[in-house]
XYZ file of C-alpha atoms in Angstrom:
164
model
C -27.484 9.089 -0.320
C -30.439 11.364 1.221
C -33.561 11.023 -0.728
C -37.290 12.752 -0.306
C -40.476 10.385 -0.046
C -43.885 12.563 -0.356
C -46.053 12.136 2.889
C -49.582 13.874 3.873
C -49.859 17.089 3.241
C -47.131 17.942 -0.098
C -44.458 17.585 2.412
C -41.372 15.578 2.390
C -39.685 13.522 4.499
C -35.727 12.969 3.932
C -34.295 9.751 4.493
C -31.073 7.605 3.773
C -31.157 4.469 2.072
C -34.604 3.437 3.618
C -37.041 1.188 2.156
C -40.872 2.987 0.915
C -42.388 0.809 3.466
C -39.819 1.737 6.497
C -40.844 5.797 5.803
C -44.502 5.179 7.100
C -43.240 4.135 10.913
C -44.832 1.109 11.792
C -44.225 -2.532 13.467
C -45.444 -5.143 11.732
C -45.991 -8.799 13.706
C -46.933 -12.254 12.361
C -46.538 -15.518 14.637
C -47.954 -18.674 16.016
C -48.149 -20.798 18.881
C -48.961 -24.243 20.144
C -49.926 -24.179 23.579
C -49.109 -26.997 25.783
C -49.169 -26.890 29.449
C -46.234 -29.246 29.444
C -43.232 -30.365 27.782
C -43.856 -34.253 28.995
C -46.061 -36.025 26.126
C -48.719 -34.185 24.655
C -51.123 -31.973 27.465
C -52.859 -29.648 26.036
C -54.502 -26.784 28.101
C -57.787 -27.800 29.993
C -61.042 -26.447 27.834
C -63.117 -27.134 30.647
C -63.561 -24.024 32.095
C -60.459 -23.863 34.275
C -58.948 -20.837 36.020
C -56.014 -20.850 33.792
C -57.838 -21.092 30.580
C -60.539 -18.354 31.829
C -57.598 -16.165 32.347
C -56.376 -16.873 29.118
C -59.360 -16.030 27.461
C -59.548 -12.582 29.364
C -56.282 -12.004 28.205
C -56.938 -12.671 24.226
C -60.034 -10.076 24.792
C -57.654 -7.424 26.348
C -56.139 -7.251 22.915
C -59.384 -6.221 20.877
C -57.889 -3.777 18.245
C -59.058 -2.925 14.872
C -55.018 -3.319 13.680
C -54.214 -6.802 14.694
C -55.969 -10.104 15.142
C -56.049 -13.025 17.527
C -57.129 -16.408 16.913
C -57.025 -19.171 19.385
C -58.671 -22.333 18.637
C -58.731 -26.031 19.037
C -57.115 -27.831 15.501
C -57.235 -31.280 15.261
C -56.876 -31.465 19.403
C -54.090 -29.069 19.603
C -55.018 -24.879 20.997
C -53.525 -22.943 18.700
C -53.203 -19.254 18.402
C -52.309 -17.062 15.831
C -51.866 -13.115 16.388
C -50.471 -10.575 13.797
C -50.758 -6.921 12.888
C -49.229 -3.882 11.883
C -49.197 -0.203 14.294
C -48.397 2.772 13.559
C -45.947 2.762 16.636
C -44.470 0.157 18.697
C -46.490 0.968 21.610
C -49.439 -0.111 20.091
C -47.770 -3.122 19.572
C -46.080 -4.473 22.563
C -48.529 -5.824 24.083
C -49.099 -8.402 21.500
C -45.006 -9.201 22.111
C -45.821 -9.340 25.750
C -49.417 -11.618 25.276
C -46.941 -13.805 23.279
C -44.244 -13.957 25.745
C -47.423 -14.535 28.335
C -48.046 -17.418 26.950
C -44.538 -19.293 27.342
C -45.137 -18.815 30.983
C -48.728 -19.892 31.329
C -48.143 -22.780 29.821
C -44.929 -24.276 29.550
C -45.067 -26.555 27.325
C -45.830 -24.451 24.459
C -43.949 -23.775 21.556
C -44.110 -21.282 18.254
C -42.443 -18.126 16.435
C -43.205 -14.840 16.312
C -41.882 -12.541 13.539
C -41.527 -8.737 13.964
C -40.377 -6.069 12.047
C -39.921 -2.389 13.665
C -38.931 0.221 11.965
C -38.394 2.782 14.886
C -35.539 0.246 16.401
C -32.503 2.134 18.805
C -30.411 0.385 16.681
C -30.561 1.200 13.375
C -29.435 -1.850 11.501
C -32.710 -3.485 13.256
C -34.974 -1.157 11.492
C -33.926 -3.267 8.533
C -34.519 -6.258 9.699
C -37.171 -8.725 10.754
C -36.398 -10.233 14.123
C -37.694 -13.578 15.583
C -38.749 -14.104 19.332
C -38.956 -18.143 19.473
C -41.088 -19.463 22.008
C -39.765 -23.203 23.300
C -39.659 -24.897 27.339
C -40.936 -21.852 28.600
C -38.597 -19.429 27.278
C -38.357 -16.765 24.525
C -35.383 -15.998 22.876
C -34.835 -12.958 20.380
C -33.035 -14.142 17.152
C -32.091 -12.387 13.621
C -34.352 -13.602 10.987
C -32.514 -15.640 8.323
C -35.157 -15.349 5.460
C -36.861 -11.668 5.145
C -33.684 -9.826 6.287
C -32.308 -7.663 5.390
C -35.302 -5.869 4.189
C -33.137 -3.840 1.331
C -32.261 -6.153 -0.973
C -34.384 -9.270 -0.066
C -38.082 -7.800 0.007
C -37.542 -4.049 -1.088
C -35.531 -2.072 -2.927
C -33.749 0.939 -2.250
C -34.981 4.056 -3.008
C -33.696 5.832 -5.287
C -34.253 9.745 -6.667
C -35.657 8.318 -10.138
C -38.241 5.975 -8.216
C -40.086 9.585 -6.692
């Protein structure tokens, strides 16, 4: 069923069976991670002033935006980071996926999930659905998310003509 949503300017935009939120394109992102430099024992990074964690620091400023945030900080002697954020597009947002996929081969050792919803997706069942890159040994794999998804009915509802 085609339905109009209002948008800037009086005009409408026509969609099928699309959540309020999906209308407005965006990508949203929310993750963490626990960096370790390797998966024997517990090593964390070197604070010290080392060549890897200088880079690592130039990287986290790289990604000053006024959309998303960054946060990497020692908790209870683990580095942690957290990043999320939403763009208008996904450009604006990749390279927060990339810094996050960065990380899994700076340090190897590190682990953590990052959750992403985008709703300009090739594939259009993705653009209801959160998706999960999971960060372990190095690696990131791309996985559907179990909890959030499908967007329509778990954490919207569709629209319908008497909801405009």
């Amino acid at each position: 069923m085609e339905v109009g949503v209002p948008i800037c300017g009086g005009q409408m935009l026509w969609t099928r069976r699309r959540s309020l939120t999906q209308t407005g394109a965006m990508i949203e992102f929310h993750g963490w991670v626990s960096v370790r430099e390797s998966t024997v024992g517990f090593v964390p990074p070197n604070p010290n002033g080392s060549e890897t964690h200088e880079r690592f620091l130039d990287r986290i400023d790289e990604l000053d935006d006024d959309s998303c945030l960054v946060d990497a900080r020692w908790v209870n002697a683990m580095f942690q980071v957290t990043l999320g954020g939403r763009h208008n597009h996904r450009g604006g947002a990749e390279r927060y996926l990339e810094f996050f996929r960065w990380i899994a081969t700076w340090a190897p050792g590190s682990y953590g999930l990052l959750y992403y919803r985008d709703d300009e997706a090739e594939h259009p069942a993705r653009r209801e659905e959160f998706r999960v890159l999971v960060m372990a040994r190095g690696e990131v794999s791309e996985r559907i998310d179990p909890f959030l998804s499908p967007c329509v009915p778990v954490i919207e509802d569709e629209i319908s003509l008497d909801d405009l």
